Structures are given as structure tokens and as C-alpha cells.
Amino acid sequence: MIGLFFTFVISACGSKLQIDEQSIINDPPPGPFAIDGKALWNERCKSCHGTLELTDKKDRTPEQIQLSIQQISSMKTLSNLTSLTDAQIKAISEALQTEQTNEEFASRKLLLGTRTYVSSLFRTLFMTTGSETAINAKILDLIDRQPASFGGPCVPYEGGAACPGDRLINRNAPVLPLPSVTRRGFFIRACQEILSIDVAVTNVLGKVGLNTASVATSQNIDKLVNLFTPGRMVDGETIGSLIQIHMMAKTQSLSDLEAWRFTVLSLCSAITLELL
Amino acid sequence: MKLKKILFIILFKIIFDLTNHVNAKELSNLALYSRCYAQVSQSFMPPQDPRTGAVRNGTKDPITACLEVLDMAKFTASGNTRIADANNPVAVSVLRTMHNLHSSWLEVTDFPNIADFGNNRDIRDLYDPTQPALYFTRALFGASVPYSDVVKSTDHLRPLRTTDDPGNSVSGQPKSASQFLSFKWAPNGTLLGAYDTDDMVWNYQFTSASGNPGSGTATAGRNAGGGIMGTPAYLLLTIAETADSYRANGSSVMARKWARSVYNDLLCRPLPVVRMGDAAAFVDTNSSSDFRKAQTCTVCHVSHDRLSGVVRNFRYQVVARFQQTPPAGGVFPTWLTINQSAETVWPINPDPNYAQRPPNGVFYFRNYLGELKNITNINGLNALGATIADQPDFYICAAKRYYEYFTGITVDTGDLGDASHPALSPINLQHRQEVIQLGLDLKNHQSLRTLIEKILRLPQYRKSDFE
């Protein structure tokens, strides 16, 4: 439930970050009077050249397509190709484009850590002795074993537990992973499940010299924020909000441990943690 | 319930505020070091990191601190072939991270099904498909290795991992069950470095499943020249003419996919690498090949077919093709004797003697300035390596890739003068210019470490969104 809430909140933020993410997930639909190049491809080209996603004919210009239809013997005899209008060929060409380079902004990807980064983040924050097996199991399951979501290729020759599962399938997991709802979901779930283990809460507090009896002062909250995002400045308002969370939990008669659990969960769930 | 509602509202605010902090702000020294640390090691900077204090109080420059982390993976031990401390987890992470990055630059990542061997299981045991990327990795971490070595070295690099000759195959089968008992399998375990092997010549002798004796010699470690391009693993990965009887014929059957990979992997240029008009003179309606009759096809073939002439003498040596299902065995590169004279033109029909003619190739390429490079009579892989090392695009390509990794910005380094090339926005042109300059500088100083340092010291690297 909390996970779903976070996903909703994050997608509702409307920040530039979210626009980038959404544009990756959803292709804009064609306008009402536009020629649907994708549909034309599926109807007239797919049988020979494969799906739009997998074809090796990507990024062809209208001129290249036109010349191919005129010159290639197996194409020039097909009336469903020779009958294509200039506008239809242009629409097919547009559907074949993989990258829009003439945008107002640079062609920039969000820089996200791969699964090795994210798992080391969780281990650094929530483990102290290295023998916290329950926490380690969660990290293995929700981060290390998710190369498709978090990126970080599995090199079959590396062996060991670093990359469980089918290493051959995951050998091409990206070194520059893309944001996705699935990745966010795994990340937030990892925060929730790890922080449901009491020792994870006491460990993270202990790393900045706090314990569950510590008071949520702005100084103490600032120490935590600095642990999660070293050197990143956070304004007083955000610190104030975190203190409010803590205090509200206390006024509802939750224990000190629960109050800190809520506070740390808020920090853990911020997307900033995944960004490099 | 009420508490939950209020908490959610506050959480929304916190997430929004924290997220806002990633937009266009200048990072503090510590945040900058933390970002850089994460990028070079793909691990979170631990609070007890020894450089943190000095970076925080301003006595150490954050990029200098980060370069110290990068330098942990320098090959300073065992004759400059491996990292100094195999037990240093940061050094191991840095080496793994950068080698994974370099491996991702190569478009082919697994062996094709050569000679119809089921699942390539034995080929993967003999060769590591990430081995070619070691040429980049060594150029970064080796002692004074110039970047041009990536295409000029004649070394055969072998990964140095914790186990040099593993007892089990990649798929977990024991070596004792393999016909390749006398062969050294690809190393496995943690990557620790790279070293130059001998030719790895093996005399094999065994009885096949059908009871027939088999014996001979196979060579697994001979670099045919041109650095990465002539390494056995790269040839076996990219040639992709999978019949064991493969012979190039100058027309229909060529190592054109190898050449496509060379343009893509080393020059960052997908085909076509020349303009449509550059192909016009090579269209020939008398050819038996369709691709010579249509300009839209010739525009690719004119570059990759002719470049692949430098590996025309390549053939497979197939060992131990057992009568079993699926068939199993190993494949090694070997080279035909040259006993025919050189051709004078690009054949329009299959030439049965093509594979035994001198390995001449043509580099036909429009560079980042739009200049047509038509370099003919390139004799063999070493000559091709020298040709590529002379091209600014080779260095611009490396700059483009590191720039993308460290800033997330994809830069178009193609031929903007091509009418079919999309126009770039002013901001994209600005990034392109930056990358071109970094590449031209690399051509002069030849140091990947310096290239990385220059990227890290760009003003935009300090900005939280790199704009």
C-alpha cells in the first residue's frame, strides 16, 4: 500500500525528472490527422523486415526508403510498396527514428546507480557487522537479483553469488540503467522490507551516533540526511518536515523505534538516493 | 488512518523537496566526490572513506580524490598486469565497473552459433566474450599504454581472474567431462588484470564419441594484429558467417559483420558511414548480388565489404565435432595461405580465389567533419590498426562514450553534412563541440585517464543535472 502510494506521489510530482521518465515509458500517440507510420510499417514492411522494435532498418530517411522501393528487385515489384505516397513514406521514416536529436534540451539520461551501487548503498546504511543475514537476504533478493531493473551486467565468468540467476540472459544488463516504475517499485519495497527489521533502524541510527531514544532535533536529522546523501544540501523546510513526521508518530503513541522507522523510511524512499 | 493521511502529505513534500535538489544546482565538494566515487566504482561511498574529511574541509580537491579512487585499479603489480591489492574491494569494484563499461561499447556480446554447436557451450569455455574489451581496460589502467594501442597492439590479452584455468565450465559442467582436457579454459572469478599470453598452441588427442581418434594442433591465443580487431575472441564474436566451411568470396560471403562492428565499436558509427552519393560509382547492374544493384544497399556494402578484405584469409578451425546431439566442439581462428595475386577492383561476382589473395582492404568513411576518407590498399590488420589510429573519430568515439557515462549526455558525433542527418539543436551542438575537442586532445596525449579527468573537471560535471 505504501509502495503504491509512493509510486503515485512520485509520478504526480510533475518535475522535469518525471517528464523524462514518462517520455521513456510512453510513446506519444499520433494526432487525429497524422498518418500512422507504425501501422503502415506493420501492414507493409513487417513481414520482411521484422517488428519496428527489432528491425535492423532503423533511422532510415524517406529518401533511403524511396530509393530502396525503386531499386531493390524484391521490393520494386510489390504494389503495396510502390503505391506508398511521399507522406506515407515520411511517416514510416519517422516511426523508424530511434533518437530525437533536435530537442531543446541535450539528449540526457538520468544517471542512476546500477544494482551494485544500490546494494552497496543499502548495505552501508543498514548493516554494521555484515552478519545481519535477514537484511542481506532482502538486498540480495530485491536488488542484486534484479539486473533487468537495476542494470549492471552479469558476467558469467565472475561466478559467486554476486549475480544469481541466468547470467547469460543478464549479461547485457545496462551500465547506464534507465528509470522505470519497476525499478522504483523494487527500491521502495527494499526500503520498506529492510526497515521492517528492527536492527536495520538501530544500525542506521548508530552510524551517526544516534539511538532510538535520541530526540529528532534538526541537528540529528541533518546527520541522517548527510549519511544518506553525502554533501547534498537540504533546506530547513525539509528537515522540518522530517521532524514533523517523527513528532506526529510520537503523538500517536508509537514507540521511539517506530517513530524513527517512519523518519528513516521517508529518507530512504526519496529518488535522490538512486541518482548519481 | 488520520495519521497515515498526514504522514503521506508530509512525505510527499519531502520527496518533492529532495527531488528538486537534483535540478541545476552546483554540487558541494563532498557531493561531487560522492558522485564521482559512485560512477567509477558503482558503489556507495562509505562514511569512513579516508578522503572524505579532506574533501569536506576543502584541503583536497574532490576530483583529485576521485582520481585516487580510479587509480586504485591501476595495473601496478606482477609486471604491470594486475591491480596491486586483490583484497581491496574498492579497487576490484573500480576495475569491474570500468571493464563492464568498456564491454558495453562492443555491439556483439555473445558468440554466434558457429558450426552449429549447441548453445556454444564449449566456445564460451575457451573464450571470454568480454576479452576484447580488455584492450580499452588496459589502455586505462596499464602503465603508460597509449590509447592507440587498442588498435595497434599485437599482444593477445587474457583476463587475469582469480582462477586461471577453472575446473568447471561456464554452465557448471566439470572439465573432466569435456574433450578439451588439454586446453586452458577461459579464466573465471574476480577480474584482477590482463596479461599478454603466448600463442596458446595446443596439441590435442582424443577419441571422439563415435570412436574415431582425433588429434592435431589448435591455436587460441594468437593476435592477428590490429589490437582488439585481430584477437581470436573478437573475430569469433563478430564475423558471424557461421558455416564451418566459411570462406570469403569477395561478394556474397564476406566478414562484413566484423567490419560493421569495427565501424561501430571503434568509431561510434553505425552503417552507412558514407553518404548516399558516395555509393553511386559502385552500383553495378551486372553484379550477381542484389546489394550491388541498389544504391541504398551499396551505400553500406561499399564500406563494410571492402574493409573486411583485411580479414579475407580467415577461416574456422573446427575441432572435435562429435556425433552427438547437440553437436559439441571448439572453434579456433586460423588463416589461409596467400597464393593468389591481388584483385584490381571490388568483385561484382563471387571470386573462388578471393580468400587466398593478399588481405587488402579499403577504409571508406565520412569523418566527423564530413570529409570522405578513401584509404585503399590497407594490407592486413596491423595496417588497418594504423589507419584507424590516425583518425580523429577513433578518439572522439572514446570521448563520446566516457562523456555519456559520466554526464548521461548522448552526443552525436556523426557526419552532420549528410543531408539525411537530423539537424542538432544549439545545446546538442555545444556538447558535440565539447566532445570533439576532448577527442582531439586524446589523439595528442593518448591517455584515457587524462580524458576522464578532463570530463570530470568540466563545469557541467559539478552541476547536479549536467546542463
CSV table of C-alpha atoms in Angstrom, one decimal, chain B residues 287-454:
chain,number,residue,atom,x,y,z
B,287,SER,CA,26.5,-7.9,-60.5
B,288,SER,CA,25.1,-11.2,-59.3
B,289,SER,CA,24.5,-9.6,-55.9
B,290,ASP,CA,21.4,-7.6,-55.3
B,291,PHE,CA,23.2,-5.3,-53.0
B,292,ARG,CA,25.4,-4.0,-55.8
B,293,LYS,CA,22.4,-3.2,-58.0
B,294,ALA,CA,20.7,-0.8,-55.5
B,295,GLN,CA,22.4,2.3,-54.2
B,296,THR,CA,20.6,2.1,-50.9
B,297,CYS,CA,22.3,-1.3,-50.3
B,298,THR,CA,25.6,-0.4,-51.8
B,299,VAL,CA,26.0,2.6,-49.5
B,300,CYS,CA,26.6,0.2,-46.6
B,301,HIS,CA,28.4,-2.6,-48.5
B,302,VAL,CA,30.9,-0.2,-50.1
B,303,SER,CA,32.3,0.4,-46.6
B,304,HIS,CA,31.9,-2.8,-44.7
B,305,ASP,CA,32.5,-5.4,-47.5
B,306,ARG,CA,35.7,-3.7,-48.7
B,307,LEU,CA,37.0,-3.1,-45.2
B,308,SER,CA,36.6,-6.8,-44.4
B,309,GLY,CA,39.1,-7.6,-47.2
B,310,VAL,CA,41.8,-7.3,-44.5
B,311,VAL,CA,40.5,-10.5,-42.8
B,312,ARG,CA,39.7,-12.3,-46.0
B,313,ASN,CA,42.2,-15.1,-45.2
B,314,PHE,CA,40.4,-16.0,-42.0
B,315,ARG,CA,38.7,-19.4,-41.7
B,316,TYR,CA,37.5,-21.5,-38.8
B,317,GLN,CA,39.4,-24.5,-37.5
B,318,VAL,CA,36.7,-26.7,-36.0
B,319,VAL,CA,37.9,-29.3,-33.5
B,320,ALA,CA,36.0,-32.3,-32.2
B,321,ARG,CA,32.7,-32.1,-33.9
B,322,PHE,CA,31.3,-35.1,-32.2
B,323,GLN,CA,28.4,-37.2,-33.4
B,324,GLN,CA,26.2,-36.2,-30.6
B,325,THR,CA,23.1,-34.0,-30.0
B,326,PRO,CA,23.6,-31.2,-29.8
B,327,PRO,CA,27.0,-31.3,-31.5
B,328,ALA,CA,29.8,-30.1,-29.4
B,329,GLY,CA,33.2,-28.8,-30.1
B,330,GLY,CA,35.6,-25.9,-30.1
B,331,VAL,CA,36.4,-23.4,-32.8
B,332,PHE,CA,39.7,-21.6,-33.4
B,333,PRO,CA,40.7,-18.9,-35.9
B,334,THR,CA,43.1,-19.9,-38.5
B,335,TRP,CA,44.4,-18.3,-41.7
B,336,LEU,CA,44.6,-19.5,-45.2
B,337,THR,CA,47.9,-19.3,-47.2
B,338,ILE,CA,48.1,-16.4,-49.6
B,339,ASN,CA,48.9,-17.9,-53.0
B,340,GLN,CA,46.9,-15.8,-55.4
B,341,SER,CA,47.5,-12.3,-56.8
B,342,ALA,CA,45.6,-9.2,-55.5
B,343,GLU,CA,42.4,-8.2,-57.3
B,344,THR,CA,42.3,-4.9,-59.0
B,345,VAL,CA,38.6,-4.0,-58.4
B,346,TRP,CA,35.9,-4.8,-56.0
B,347,PRO,CA,34.5,-8.0,-57.4
B,348,ILE,CA,30.9,-7.9,-58.7
B,349,ASN,CA,30.6,-11.7,-58.6
B,350,PRO,CA,31.9,-14.4,-56.2
B,351,ASP,CA,35.6,-15.0,-56.6
B,352,PRO,CA,36.6,-18.5,-55.6
B,353,ASN,CA,40.2,-17.3,-55.0
B,354,TYR,CA,39.3,-14.2,-53.0
B,355,ALA,CA,40.1,-15.8,-49.6
B,356,GLN,CA,43.7,-16.6,-50.7
B,357,ARG,CA,44.5,-13.2,-52.2
B,358,PRO,CA,46.5,-10.6,-50.2
B,359,PRO,CA,44.5,-9.2,-47.4
B,360,ASN,CA,43.9,-5.8,-48.9
B,361,GLY,CA,41.1,-3.6,-47.6
B,362,VAL,CA,39.6,-0.2,-48.1
B,363,PHE,CA,38.6,2.3,-45.4
B,364,TYR,CA,35.8,4.3,-46.9
B,365,PHE,CA,34.4,6.6,-44.4
B,366,ARG,CA,33.0,10.1,-43.9
B,367,ASN,CA,34.5,11.5,-40.7
B,368,TYR,CA,33.0,14.0,-38.2
B,369,LEU,CA,33.9,16.9,-40.5
B,370,GLY,CA,32.2,15.2,-43.4
B,371,GLU,CA,35.5,14.6,-45.2
B,372,LEU,CA,35.5,11.4,-47.3
B,373,LYS,CA,38.3,9.1,-46.3
B,374,ASN,CA,39.1,6.7,-49.1
B,375,ILE,CA,42.2,4.8,-48.0
B,376,THR,CA,43.0,2.0,-50.3
B,377,ASN,CA,45.4,-0.9,-50.2
B,378,ILE,CA,45.4,-1.4,-46.5
B,379,ASN,CA,47.3,-4.6,-46.2
B,380,GLY,CA,46.2,-6.6,-43.2
B,381,LEU,CA,45.1,-5.9,-39.7
B,382,ASN,CA,48.2,-4.1,-38.5
B,383,ALA,CA,47.9,-1.6,-41.4
B,384,LEU,CA,44.2,-1.2,-40.6
B,385,GLY,CA,45.1,-0.5,-37.0
B,386,ALA,CA,47.5,2.2,-38.0
B,387,THR,CA,44.9,3.7,-40.3
B,388,ILE,CA,42.2,3.8,-37.6
B,389,ALA,CA,44.7,5.2,-35.0
B,390,ASP,CA,45.3,8.0,-37.4
B,391,GLN,CA,41.6,9.0,-37.5
B,392,PRO,CA,40.3,11.7,-35.1
B,393,ASP,CA,37.0,9.9,-35.0
B,394,PHE,CA,38.6,7.0,-33.1
B,395,TYR,CA,39.5,9.3,-30.3
B,396,ILE,CA,36.3,11.3,-30.5
B,397,CYS,CA,34.4,8.0,-30.1
B,398,ALA,CA,36.1,7.2,-26.8
B,399,ALA,CA,35.4,10.8,-25.6
B,400,LYS,CA,31.8,10.4,-26.6
B,401,ARG,CA,31.4,7.2,-24.6
B,402,TYR,CA,33.1,8.4,-21.4
B,403,TYR,CA,31.2,11.7,-21.7
B,404,GLU,CA,27.9,9.8,-21.9
B,405,TYR,CA,28.8,7.6,-19.0
B,406,PHE,CA,29.9,10.4,-16.7
B,407,THR,CA,27.3,13.0,-17.7
B,408,GLY,CA,24.4,11.0,-19.1
B,409,ILE,CA,24.5,13.2,-22.3
B,410,THR,CA,24.5,11.3,-25.6
B,411,VAL,CA,26.4,13.3,-28.2
B,412,ASP,CA,26.0,12.9,-31.9
B,413,THR,CA,29.5,12.7,-33.5
B,414,GLY,CA,28.3,11.7,-37.0
B,415,ASP,CA,28.6,13.5,-40.3
B,416,LEU,CA,26.3,16.5,-40.0
B,417,GLY,CA,26.9,17.4,-43.6
B,418,ASP,CA,24.9,14.3,-44.7
B,419,ALA,CA,21.6,15.6,-46.0
B,420,SER,CA,19.8,12.7,-44.3
B,421,HIS,CA,21.4,13.6,-40.9
B,422,PRO,CA,19.0,15.2,-38.5
B,423,ALA,CA,19.9,18.8,-37.5
B,424,LEU,CA,21.2,19.3,-34.0
B,425,SER,CA,19.9,21.9,-31.5
B,426,PRO,CA,22.3,24.6,-30.3
B,427,ILE,CA,22.7,22.8,-26.9
B,428,ASN,CA,23.4,19.5,-28.6
B,429,LEU,CA,25.9,21.2,-30.9
B,430,GLN,CA,27.6,22.7,-27.9
B,431,HIS,CA,28.0,19.2,-26.3
B,432,ARG,CA,29.2,17.8,-29.6
B,433,GLN,CA,31.9,20.5,-29.8
B,434,GLU,CA,33.0,19.7,-26.3
B,435,VAL,CA,33.3,16.0,-27.1
B,436,ILE,CA,35.1,16.7,-30.3
B,437,GLN,CA,37.7,18.8,-28.5
B,438,LEU,CA,38.1,16.1,-25.9
B,439,GLY,CA,38.7,13.6,-28.6
B,440,LEU,CA,41.2,15.7,-30.5
B,441,ASP,CA,43.1,16.3,-27.2
B,442,LEU,CA,43.1,12.5,-26.6
B,443,LYS,CA,44.7,12.0,-30.0
B,444,ASN,CA,47.5,14.2,-28.8
B,445,HIS,CA,48.0,13.0,-25.2
B,446,GLN,CA,46.8,9.3,-25.7
B,447,SER,CA,45.8,8.9,-22.1
B,448,LEU,CA,42.4,7.7,-21.1
B,449,ARG,CA,42.9,8.8,-17.6
B,450,THR,CA,43.6,12.3,-18.7
B,451,LEU,CA,40.5,12.2,-20.8
B,452,ILE,CA,38.4,11.1,-17.8
B,453,GLU,CA,40.0,13.8,-15.7
B,454,LYS,CA,39.1,16.5,-18.3
